[in-house]
Coordinates of C-alpha atoms and ligand atoms in Angstrom, one line a residue:
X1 CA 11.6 4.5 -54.6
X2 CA 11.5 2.9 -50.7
X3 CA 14.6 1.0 -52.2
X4 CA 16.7 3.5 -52.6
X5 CA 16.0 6.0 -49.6
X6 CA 18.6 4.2 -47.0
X7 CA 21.0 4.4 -49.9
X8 CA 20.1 8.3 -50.7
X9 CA 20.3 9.1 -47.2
X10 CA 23.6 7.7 -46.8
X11 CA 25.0 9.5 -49.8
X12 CA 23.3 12.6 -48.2
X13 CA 24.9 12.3 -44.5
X14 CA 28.5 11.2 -46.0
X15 CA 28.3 7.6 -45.0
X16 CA 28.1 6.1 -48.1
X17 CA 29.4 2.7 -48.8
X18 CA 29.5 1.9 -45.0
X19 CA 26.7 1.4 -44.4
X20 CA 24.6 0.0 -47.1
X21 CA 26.4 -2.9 -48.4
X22 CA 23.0 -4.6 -46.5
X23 CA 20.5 -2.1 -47.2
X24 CA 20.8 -2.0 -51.5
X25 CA 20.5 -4.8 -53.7
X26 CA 23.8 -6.5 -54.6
X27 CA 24.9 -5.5 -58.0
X28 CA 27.6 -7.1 -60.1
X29 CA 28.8 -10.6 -61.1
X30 CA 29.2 -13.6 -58.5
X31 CA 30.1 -17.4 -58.5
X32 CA 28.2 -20.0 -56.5
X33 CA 29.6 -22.1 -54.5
X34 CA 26.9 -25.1 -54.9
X35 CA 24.0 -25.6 -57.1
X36 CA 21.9 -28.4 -57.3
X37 CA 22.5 -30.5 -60.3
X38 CA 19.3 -29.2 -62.6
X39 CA 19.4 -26.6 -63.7
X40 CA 23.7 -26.4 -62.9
X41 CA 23.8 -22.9 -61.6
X42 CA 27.3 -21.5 -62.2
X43 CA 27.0 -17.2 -62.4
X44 CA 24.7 -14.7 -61.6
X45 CA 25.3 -11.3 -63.2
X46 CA 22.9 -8.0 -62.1
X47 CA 23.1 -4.5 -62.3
X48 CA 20.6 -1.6 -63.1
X49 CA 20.5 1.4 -65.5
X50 CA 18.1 4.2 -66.3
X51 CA 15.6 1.1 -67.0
X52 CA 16.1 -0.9 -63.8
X53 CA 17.7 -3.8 -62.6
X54 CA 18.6 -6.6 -65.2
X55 CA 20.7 -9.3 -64.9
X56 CA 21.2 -12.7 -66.3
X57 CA 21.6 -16.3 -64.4
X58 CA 24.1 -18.8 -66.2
X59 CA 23.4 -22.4 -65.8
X60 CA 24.6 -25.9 -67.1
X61 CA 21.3 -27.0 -68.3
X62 CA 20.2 -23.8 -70.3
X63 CA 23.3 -21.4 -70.8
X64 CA 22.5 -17.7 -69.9
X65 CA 18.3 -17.4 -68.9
X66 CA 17.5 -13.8 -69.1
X67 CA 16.0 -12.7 -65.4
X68 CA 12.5 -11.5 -66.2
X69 CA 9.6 -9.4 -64.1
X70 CA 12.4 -7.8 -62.0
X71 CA 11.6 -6.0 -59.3
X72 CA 13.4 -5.3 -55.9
X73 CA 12.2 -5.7 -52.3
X74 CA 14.4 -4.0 -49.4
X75 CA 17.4 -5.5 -50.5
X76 CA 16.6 -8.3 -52.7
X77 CA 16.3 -8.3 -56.2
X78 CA 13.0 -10.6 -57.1
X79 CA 13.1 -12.7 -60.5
X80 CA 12.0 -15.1 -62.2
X81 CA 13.5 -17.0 -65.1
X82 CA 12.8 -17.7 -68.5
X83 CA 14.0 -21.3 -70.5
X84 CA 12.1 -21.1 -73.1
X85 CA 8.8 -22.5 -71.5
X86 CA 6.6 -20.8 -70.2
X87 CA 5.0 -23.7 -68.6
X88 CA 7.8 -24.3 -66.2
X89 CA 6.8 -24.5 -62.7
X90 CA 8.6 -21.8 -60.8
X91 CA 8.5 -19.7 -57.8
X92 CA 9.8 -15.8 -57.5
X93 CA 13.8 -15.8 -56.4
X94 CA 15.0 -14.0 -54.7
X95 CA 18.5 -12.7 -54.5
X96 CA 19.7 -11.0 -51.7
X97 CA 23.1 -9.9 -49.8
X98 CA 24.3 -11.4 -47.0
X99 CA 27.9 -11.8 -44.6
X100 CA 30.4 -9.0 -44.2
X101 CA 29.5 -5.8 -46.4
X102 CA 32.9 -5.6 -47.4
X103 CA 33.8 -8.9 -49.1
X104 CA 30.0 -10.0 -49.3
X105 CA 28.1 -12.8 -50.9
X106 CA 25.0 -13.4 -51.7
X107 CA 22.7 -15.8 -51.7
X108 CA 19.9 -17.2 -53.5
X109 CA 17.0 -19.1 -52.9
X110 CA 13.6 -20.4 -54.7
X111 CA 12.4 -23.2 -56.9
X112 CA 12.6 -23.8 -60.5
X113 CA 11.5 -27.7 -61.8
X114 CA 12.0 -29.7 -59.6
X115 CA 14.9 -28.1 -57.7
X116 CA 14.8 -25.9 -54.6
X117 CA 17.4 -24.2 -54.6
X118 CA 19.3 -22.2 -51.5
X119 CA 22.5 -21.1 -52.4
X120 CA 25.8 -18.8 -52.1
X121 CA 27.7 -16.9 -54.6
X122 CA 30.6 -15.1 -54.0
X123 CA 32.0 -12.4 -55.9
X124 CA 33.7 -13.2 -59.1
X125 CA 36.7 -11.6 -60.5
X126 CA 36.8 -10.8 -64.3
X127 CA 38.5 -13.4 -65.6
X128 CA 36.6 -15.7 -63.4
X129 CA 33.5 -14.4 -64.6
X130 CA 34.8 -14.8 -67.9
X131 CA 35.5 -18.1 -67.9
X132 CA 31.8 -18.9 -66.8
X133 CA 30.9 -17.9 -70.3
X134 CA 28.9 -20.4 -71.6
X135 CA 29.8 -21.2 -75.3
X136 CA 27.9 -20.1 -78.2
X137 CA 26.5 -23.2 -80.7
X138 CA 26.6 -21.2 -83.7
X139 CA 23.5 -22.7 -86.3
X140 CA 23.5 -23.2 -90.0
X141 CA 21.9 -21.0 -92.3
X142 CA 18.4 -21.9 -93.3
X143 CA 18.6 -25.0 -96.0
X144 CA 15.8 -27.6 -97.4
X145 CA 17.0 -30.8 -96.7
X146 CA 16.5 -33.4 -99.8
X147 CA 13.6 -36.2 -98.7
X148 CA 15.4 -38.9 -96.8
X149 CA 13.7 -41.5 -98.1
X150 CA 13.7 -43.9 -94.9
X151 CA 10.5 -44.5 -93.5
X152 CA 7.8 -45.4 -96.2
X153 CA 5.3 -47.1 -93.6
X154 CA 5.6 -45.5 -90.0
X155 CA 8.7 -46.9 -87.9
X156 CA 7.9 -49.9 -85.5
X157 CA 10.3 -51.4 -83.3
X158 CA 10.4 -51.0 -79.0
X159 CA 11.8 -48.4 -77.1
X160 CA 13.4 -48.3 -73.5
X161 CA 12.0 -45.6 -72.0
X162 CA 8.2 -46.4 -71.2
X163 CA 9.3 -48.9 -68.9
X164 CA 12.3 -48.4 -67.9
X165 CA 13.3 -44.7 -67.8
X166 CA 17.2 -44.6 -67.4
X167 CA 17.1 -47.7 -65.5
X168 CA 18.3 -49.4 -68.9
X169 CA 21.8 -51.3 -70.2
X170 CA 23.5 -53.5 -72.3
X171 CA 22.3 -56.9 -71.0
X172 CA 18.5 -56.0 -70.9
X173 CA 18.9 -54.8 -74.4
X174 CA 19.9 -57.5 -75.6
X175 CA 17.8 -59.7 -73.8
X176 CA 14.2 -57.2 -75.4
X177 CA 16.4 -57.8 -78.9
X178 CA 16.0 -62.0 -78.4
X179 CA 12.4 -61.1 -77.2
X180 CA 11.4 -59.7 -79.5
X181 CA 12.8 -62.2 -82.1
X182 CA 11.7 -65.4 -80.0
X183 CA 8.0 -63.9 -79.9
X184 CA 7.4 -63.3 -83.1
X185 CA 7.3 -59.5 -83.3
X186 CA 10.4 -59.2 -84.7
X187 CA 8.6 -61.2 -87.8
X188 CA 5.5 -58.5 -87.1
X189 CA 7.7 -55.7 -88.2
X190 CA 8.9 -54.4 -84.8
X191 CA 12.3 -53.8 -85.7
X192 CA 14.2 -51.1 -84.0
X193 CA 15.2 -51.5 -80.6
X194 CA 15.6 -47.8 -79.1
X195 CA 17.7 -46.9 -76.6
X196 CA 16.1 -43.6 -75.2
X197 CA 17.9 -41.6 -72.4
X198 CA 19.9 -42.9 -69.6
X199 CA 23.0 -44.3 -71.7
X200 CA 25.0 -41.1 -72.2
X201 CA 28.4 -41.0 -70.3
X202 CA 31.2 -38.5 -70.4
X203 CA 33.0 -36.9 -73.3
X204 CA 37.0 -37.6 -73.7
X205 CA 39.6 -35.4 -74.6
X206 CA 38.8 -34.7 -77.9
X207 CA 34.9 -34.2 -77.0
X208 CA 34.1 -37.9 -78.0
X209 CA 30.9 -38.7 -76.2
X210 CA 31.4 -42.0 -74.2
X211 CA 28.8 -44.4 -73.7
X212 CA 28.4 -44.5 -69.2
X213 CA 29.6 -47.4 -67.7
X214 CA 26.1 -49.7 -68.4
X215 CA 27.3 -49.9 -71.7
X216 CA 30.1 -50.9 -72.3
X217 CA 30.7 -51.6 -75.8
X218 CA 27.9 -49.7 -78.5
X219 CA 29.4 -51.3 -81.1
X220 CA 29.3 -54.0 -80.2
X221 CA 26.1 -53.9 -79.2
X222 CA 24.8 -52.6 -82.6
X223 CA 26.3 -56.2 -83.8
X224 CA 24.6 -58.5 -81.9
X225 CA 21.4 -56.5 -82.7
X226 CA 21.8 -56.6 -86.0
X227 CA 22.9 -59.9 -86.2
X228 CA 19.5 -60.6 -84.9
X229 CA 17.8 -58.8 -87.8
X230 CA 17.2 -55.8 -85.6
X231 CA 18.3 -52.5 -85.9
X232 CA 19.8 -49.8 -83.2
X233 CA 17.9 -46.6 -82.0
X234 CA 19.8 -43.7 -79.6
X235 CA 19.1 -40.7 -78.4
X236 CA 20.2 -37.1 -77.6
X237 CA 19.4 -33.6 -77.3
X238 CA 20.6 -30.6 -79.1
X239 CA 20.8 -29.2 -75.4
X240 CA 23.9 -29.1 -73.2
X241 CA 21.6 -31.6 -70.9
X242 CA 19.2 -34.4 -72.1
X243 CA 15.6 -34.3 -70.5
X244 CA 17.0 -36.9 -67.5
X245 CA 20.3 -34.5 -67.5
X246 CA 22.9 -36.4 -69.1
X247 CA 24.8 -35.3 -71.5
X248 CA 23.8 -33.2 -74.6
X249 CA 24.5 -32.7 -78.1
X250 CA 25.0 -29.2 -77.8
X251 CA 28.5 -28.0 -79.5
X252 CA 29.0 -31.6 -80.8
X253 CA 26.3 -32.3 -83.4
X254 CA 28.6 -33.1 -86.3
X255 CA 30.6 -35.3 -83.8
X256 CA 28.2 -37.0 -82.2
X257 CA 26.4 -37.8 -85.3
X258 CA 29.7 -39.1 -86.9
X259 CA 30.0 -41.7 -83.2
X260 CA 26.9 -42.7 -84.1
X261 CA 27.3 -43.8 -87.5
X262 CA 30.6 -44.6 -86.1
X263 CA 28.7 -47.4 -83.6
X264 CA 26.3 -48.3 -86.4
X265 CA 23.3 -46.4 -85.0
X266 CA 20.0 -47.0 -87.5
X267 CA 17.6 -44.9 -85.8
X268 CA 18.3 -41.2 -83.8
X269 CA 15.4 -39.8 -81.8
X270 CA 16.7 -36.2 -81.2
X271 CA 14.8 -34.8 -77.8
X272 CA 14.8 -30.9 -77.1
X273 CA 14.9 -30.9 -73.6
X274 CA 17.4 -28.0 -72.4
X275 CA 17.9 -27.4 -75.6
X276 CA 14.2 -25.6 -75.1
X277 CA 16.3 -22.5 -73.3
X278 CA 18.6 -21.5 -76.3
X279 CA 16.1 -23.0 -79.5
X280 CA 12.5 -21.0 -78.9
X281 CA 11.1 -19.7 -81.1
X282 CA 10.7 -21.1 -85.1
X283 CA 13.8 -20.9 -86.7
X284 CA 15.8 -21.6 -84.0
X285 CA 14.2 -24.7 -83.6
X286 CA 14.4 -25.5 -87.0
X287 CA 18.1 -24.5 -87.4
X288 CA 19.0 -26.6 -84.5
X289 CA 17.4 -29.8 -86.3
X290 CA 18.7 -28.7 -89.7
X291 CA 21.6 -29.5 -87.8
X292 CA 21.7 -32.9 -86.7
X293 CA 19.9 -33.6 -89.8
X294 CA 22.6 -32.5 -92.2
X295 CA 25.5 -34.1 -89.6
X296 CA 23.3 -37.3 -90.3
X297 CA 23.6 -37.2 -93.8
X298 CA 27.1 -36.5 -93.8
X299 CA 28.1 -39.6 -92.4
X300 CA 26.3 -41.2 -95.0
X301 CA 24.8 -43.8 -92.9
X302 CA 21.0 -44.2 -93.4
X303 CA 20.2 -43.4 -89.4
X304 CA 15.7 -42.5 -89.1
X305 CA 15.9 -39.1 -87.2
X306 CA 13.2 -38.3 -85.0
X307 CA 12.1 -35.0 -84.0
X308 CA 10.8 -34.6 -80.4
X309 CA 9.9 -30.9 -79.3
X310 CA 6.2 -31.8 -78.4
X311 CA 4.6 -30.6 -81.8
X312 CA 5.8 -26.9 -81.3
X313 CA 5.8 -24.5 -84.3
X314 CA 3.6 -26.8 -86.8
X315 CA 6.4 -29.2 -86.8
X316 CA 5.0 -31.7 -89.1
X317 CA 5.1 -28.5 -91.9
X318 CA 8.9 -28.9 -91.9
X319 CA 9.9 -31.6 -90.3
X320 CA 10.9 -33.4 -93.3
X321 CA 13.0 -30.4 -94.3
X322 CA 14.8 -30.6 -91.1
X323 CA 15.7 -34.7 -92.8
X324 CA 12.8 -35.9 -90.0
X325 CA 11.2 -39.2 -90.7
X326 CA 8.6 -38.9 -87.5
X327 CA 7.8 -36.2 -84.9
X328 CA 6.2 -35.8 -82.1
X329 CA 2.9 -34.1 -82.2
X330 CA 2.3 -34.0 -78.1
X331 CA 4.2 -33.8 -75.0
X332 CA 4.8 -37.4 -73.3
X333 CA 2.3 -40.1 -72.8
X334 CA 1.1 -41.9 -69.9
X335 CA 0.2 -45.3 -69.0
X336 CA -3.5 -44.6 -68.4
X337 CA -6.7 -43.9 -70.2
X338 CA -7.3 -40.0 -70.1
X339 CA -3.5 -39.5 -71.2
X340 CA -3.6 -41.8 -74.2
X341 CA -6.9 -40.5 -75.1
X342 CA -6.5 -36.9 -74.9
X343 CA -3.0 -37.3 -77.2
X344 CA -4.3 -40.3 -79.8
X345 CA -8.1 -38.6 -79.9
X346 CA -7.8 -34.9 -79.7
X347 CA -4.3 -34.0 -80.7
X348 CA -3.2 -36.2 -83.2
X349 CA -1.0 -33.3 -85.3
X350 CA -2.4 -32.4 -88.8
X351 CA -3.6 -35.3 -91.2
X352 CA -2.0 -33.7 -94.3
X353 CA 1.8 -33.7 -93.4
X354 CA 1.8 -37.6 -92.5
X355 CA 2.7 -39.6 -95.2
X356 CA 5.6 -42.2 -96.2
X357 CA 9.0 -40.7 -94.7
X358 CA 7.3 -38.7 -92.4
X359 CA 5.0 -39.7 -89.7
X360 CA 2.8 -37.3 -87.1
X361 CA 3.9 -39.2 -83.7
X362 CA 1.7 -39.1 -80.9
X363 CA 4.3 -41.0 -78.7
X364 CA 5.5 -44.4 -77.9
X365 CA 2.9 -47.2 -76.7
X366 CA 2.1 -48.3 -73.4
X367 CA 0.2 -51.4 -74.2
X368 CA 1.1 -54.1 -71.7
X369 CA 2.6 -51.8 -69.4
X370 CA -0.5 -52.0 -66.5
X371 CA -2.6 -49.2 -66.5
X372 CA -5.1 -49.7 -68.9
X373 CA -7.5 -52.6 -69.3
X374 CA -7.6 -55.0 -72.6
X375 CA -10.0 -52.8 -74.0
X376 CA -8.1 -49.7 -73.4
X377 CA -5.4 -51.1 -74.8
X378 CA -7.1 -52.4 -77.8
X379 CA -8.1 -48.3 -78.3
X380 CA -4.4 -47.1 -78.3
X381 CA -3.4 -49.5 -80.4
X382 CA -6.1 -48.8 -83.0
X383 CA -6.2 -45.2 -83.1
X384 CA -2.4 -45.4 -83.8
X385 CA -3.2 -47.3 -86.4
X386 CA -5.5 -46.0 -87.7
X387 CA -3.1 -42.6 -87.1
X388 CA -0.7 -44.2 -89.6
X389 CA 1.5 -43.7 -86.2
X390 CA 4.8 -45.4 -85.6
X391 CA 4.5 -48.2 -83.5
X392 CA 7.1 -48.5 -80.7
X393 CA 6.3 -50.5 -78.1
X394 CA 7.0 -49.5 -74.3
X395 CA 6.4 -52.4 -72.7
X396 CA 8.7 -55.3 -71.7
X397 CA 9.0 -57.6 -74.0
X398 CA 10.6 -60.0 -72.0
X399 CA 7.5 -61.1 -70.2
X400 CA 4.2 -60.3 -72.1
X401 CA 1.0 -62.1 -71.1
X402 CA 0.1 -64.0 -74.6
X403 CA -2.8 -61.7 -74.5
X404 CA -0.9 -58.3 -74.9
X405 CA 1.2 -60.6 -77.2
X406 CA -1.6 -61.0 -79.4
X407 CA -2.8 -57.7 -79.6
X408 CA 0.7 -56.2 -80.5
X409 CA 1.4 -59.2 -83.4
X410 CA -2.5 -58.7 -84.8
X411 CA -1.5 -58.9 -88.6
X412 CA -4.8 -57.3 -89.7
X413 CA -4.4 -54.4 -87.1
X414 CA -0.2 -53.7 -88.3
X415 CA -1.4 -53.9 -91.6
X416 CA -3.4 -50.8 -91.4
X417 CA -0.9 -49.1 -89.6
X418 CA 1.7 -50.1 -92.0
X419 CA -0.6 -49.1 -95.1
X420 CA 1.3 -47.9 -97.9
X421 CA -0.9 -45.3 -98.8
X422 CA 0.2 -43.5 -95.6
X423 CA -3.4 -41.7 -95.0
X424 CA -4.4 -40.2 -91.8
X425 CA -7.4 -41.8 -90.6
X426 CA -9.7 -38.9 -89.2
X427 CA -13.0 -38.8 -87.3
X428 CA -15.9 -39.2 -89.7
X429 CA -18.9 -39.3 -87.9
X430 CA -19.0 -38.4 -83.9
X431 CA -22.7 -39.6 -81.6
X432 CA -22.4 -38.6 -78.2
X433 CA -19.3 -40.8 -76.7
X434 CA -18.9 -43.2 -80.1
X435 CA -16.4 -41.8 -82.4
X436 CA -16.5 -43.5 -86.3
X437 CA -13.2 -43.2 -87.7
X438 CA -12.2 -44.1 -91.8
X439 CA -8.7 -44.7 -93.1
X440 CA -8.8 -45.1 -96.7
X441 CA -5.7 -47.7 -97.7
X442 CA -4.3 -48.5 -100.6
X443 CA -6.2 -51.0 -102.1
X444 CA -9.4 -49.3 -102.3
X445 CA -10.7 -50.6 -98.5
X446 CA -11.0 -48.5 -95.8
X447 CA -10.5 -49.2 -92.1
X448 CA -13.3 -48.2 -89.7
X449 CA -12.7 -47.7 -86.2
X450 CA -15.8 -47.6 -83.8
X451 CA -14.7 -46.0 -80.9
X452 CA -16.4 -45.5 -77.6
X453 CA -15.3 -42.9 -75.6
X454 CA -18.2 -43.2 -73.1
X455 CA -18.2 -45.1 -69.7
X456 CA -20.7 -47.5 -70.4
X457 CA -21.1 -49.9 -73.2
X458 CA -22.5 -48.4 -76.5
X459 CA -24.7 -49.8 -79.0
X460 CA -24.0 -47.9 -82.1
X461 CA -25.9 -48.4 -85.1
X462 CA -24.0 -47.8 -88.1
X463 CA -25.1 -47.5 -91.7
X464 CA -22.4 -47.9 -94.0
X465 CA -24.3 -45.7 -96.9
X466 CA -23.6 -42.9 -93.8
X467 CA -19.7 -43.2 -94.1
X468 CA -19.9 -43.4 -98.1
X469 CA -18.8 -47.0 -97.7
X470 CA -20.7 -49.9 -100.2
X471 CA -18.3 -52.6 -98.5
X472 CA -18.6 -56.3 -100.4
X473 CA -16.5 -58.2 -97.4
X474 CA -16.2 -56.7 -93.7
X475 CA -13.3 -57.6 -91.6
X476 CA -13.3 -58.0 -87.6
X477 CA -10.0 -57.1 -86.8
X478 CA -9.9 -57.9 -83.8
X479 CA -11.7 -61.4 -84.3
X480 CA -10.1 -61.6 -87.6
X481 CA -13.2 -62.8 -88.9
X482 CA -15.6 -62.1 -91.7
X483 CA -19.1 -60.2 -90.3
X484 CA -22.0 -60.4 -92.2
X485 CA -22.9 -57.3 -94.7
X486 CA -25.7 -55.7 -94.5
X487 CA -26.2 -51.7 -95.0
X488 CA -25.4 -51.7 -91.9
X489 CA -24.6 -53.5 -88.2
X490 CA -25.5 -52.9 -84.6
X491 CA -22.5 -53.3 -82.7
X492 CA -21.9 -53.5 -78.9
X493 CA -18.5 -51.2 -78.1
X494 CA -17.6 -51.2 -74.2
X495 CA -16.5 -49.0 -72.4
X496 CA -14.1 -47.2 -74.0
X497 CA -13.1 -49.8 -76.4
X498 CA -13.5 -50.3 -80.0
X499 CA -14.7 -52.4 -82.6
X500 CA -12.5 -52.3 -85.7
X501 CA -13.1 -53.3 -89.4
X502 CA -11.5 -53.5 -92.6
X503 CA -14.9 -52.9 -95.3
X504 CA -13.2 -54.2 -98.7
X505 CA -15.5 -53.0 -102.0
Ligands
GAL1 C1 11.1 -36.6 -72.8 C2 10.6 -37.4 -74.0 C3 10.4 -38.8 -73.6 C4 11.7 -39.4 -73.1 C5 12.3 -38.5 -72.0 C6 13.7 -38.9 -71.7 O1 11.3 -35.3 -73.2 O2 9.4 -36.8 -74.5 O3 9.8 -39.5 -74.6 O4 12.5 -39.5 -74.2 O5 12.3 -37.2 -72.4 O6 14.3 -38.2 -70.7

């Protein structure tokens, strides 16, 4: 009501529109003049009704985001905005009118991300407005894709963007690709080297996406990988803007699938990102993977797609009918203890999707990237294999100490990972900070983990009768040496690191 009494009273004494240009909020459509890169802000459009002020903001990164909570202060209209997340950090905005009442602008200030924003808009004419409209990605209909049989034991290869983030080209990829051949892991079964974000360039005239100017030549890049007995991994988003805002996938699935086969692309890790703003709720999502999965079988070429979108909506329940061969089951990882932890110990998706061809994904590694000690390490790298997760190494490849070496090249360690069965290996006994995980693998042995979550060193006792286990050979792993069987073993676990077996009947 206070909002509108200048207004009334102006209307009342005759005055109106002289006056109040400054004293109402400013309704209709305006143009900025600037924006800061994320999130791209191009239109604002606001008006009320019987129900009260509405509007819509219209951005690069996420199309047309809804204004939400309105409310209206003096002159101001105060927002927020939704893009699909609720957990995006963001402040109230604030949009308010400013300069000469007669032509007038507006401007508009707050924080959404990362961005703080202060900015101008002036008014927009129709066909201005107009050709601010962001294009609709129209989605298939709801279809079952047929099993892409692609992954029978979880992908492993290396990945760029652990280390590197964007900060990634043609010369150091082909330098990880002879790394990873000269060391061994190659031999190990580490075979895709993934590109992850930071290669996109601009699209040309008939919407081709270019590669930017780090790499020059992705063909020919995909050669001298696969001459190396390697394979190619890329990466986009069904967004208008990948997670490090280059460019997106969104209105050129079927093309950019097509480049990519094109290039000789092996592997596709398909990232939601912005594409979060137009894809949230179920069947969005899904349609927009159904997508890129059908434009990936259309070209024919066997390319691995991998679903990232964090594990939302029970993704491992249909991500192979999307034509997934891994998903992500968390948000990202980080190179430290607590992180790697709380995504390979407590959130490690739902045991009875993963299988061969599709793989629960609780991230890429960060072994021999610095922040966790050899015995932390050793723990990632067993719970993911013990996961049945993929195993993509983050770490530079290029210079390894022999001692992260050896843990990523362990034969006995891959070889649980890389079980045929495809099993989940679950918790199956927990004392205070020690967690006993089983695997059951193909052969009729099962792996045991003996994890200590604690701070101090543990000294578990463990009875095999306990786990349902009559073992005729143990297996240290890590030792890769025989241990003596007994019903039973006191082990010495440190602080949180792990003692892993293979107990063959
Ligand atoms: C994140 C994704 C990361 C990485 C990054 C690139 O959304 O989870 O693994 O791909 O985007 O910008």
């Amino acid at each position: 009501m206070k909002t509108w009494k200048p207004a009334l009273l102006a209307l009342i004494l005759g005055t109106a529109l002289t006056a109040p240009a400054h004293a109402a909020p400013p309704a209709g459509g305006w143009i900025f003049d600037s924006s800061p890169d994320m999130p791209g802000f191009r239109r604002v459009v606001v008006g009320h009704d019987a129900s009260g002020w509405h509007g819509t903001v219209t951005s690069a990164w996420y199309g047309d985001l809804p204004m939400q909570s309105v409310r209206t202060d003096g002159d101001s209209v105060v927002f927020q905005l939704f893009n699909g997340n609720k957990n995006v950090p963001m402040s109230d905005i604030v949009l308010k009118p400013e300069g000469d009442p007669k032509g007038g602008y507006v401007r508009m200030t707050g924080r959404l991300w990362d961005s703080t924003f202060d900015i101008t808009a002036h008014k927009g004419t129709p066909e201005a407005l107009k050709a601010l409209d962001f294009p609709a990605d129209p989605l298939p209909p709801h279809r079952v894709l047929a099993p892409r049989n692609l992954a029978p034991t979880p992908p492993m290869g290396w990945s760029s963007w652990n280390r590197f983030a964007d900060a990634i080209d043609d010369r150091s990829v082909r330098q990880i690709a002879d790394a990873l051949v000269a060391s061994g892991l190659r031999d190990a079964g580490y075979v895709y080297v993934n590109i992850d974000d930071g290669w996109q360039g601009k699209r040309d005239a008939t919407g081709r996406l270019q590669p930017n100017a780090k790499f020059p030549d992705m063909k020919a890049l995909a050669d001298y990988v696969h001459a190396r007995g390697l394979k190619l991994g890329i990466y986009t988003s069904p967004g208008p803007k990948s997670c490090a805002g280059y460019e997106g996938s969104y209105g050129h699935i079927r093309q950019d699938a097509q480049t990519y086969a094109d290039w000789g692309i092996d592997y596709l890790k398909y990232d939601l990102c912005s594409g979060e703003a137009f894809y949230h709720t179920a069947e969005t999502v899904y349609a927009t993977y159904q997508a890129m999965g059908e434009a990936l079988v259309a070209t024919k070429r066997d390319i691995v797609l991998s679903l990232c979108e964090y594990g939302r909506f029970d993704v491992g329940a249909w991500g192979r009918d999307v034509g997934g061969n891994l998903w992500r089951t968390t948000g990202d990882i980080e190179d430290n203890y607590a992180s790697m932890a709380r995504i390979g110990f407590d959130k490690n998706g739902t045991p009875n999707h993963t299988g061969p061809n599709g793989w629960n994904d609780p991230d890429m590694l960060e072994v021999g990237n610095g922040g966790m000690t050899h015995d932390e390490y050793q723990t990632h790298l067993a719970l993911w294999a013990m996961l049945s997760a993929p195993l993509i190494l983050g770490n530079d490849v290029r210079s390894m100490t022999p001692e992260t070496l050896d843990l990523l090249k362990n034969p006995e360690v891959i070889a649980i990972d890389q079980d045929k069965a495809g099993v989940q290996g679950l918790p199956a006994k927990k004392d205070g900070s020690v967690e006993i995980w089983t695997k059951h693998l193909a052969d009729g042995s099962t792996a045991v983990g003996i994890f200590n979550r604690g701070e101090a060193a543990a000294n578990p006792a463990i009875t095999w009768a306990d786990l349902g286990l009559k073992p005729a050979k143990i297996r240290d792993l890590w030792n890769r040496s025989d241990v003596a069987v007994d019903n039973g073993h006191a082990f010495v676990v440190p602080k949180h690191g792990v003692v892993l077996l293979r107990l063959i009947p």
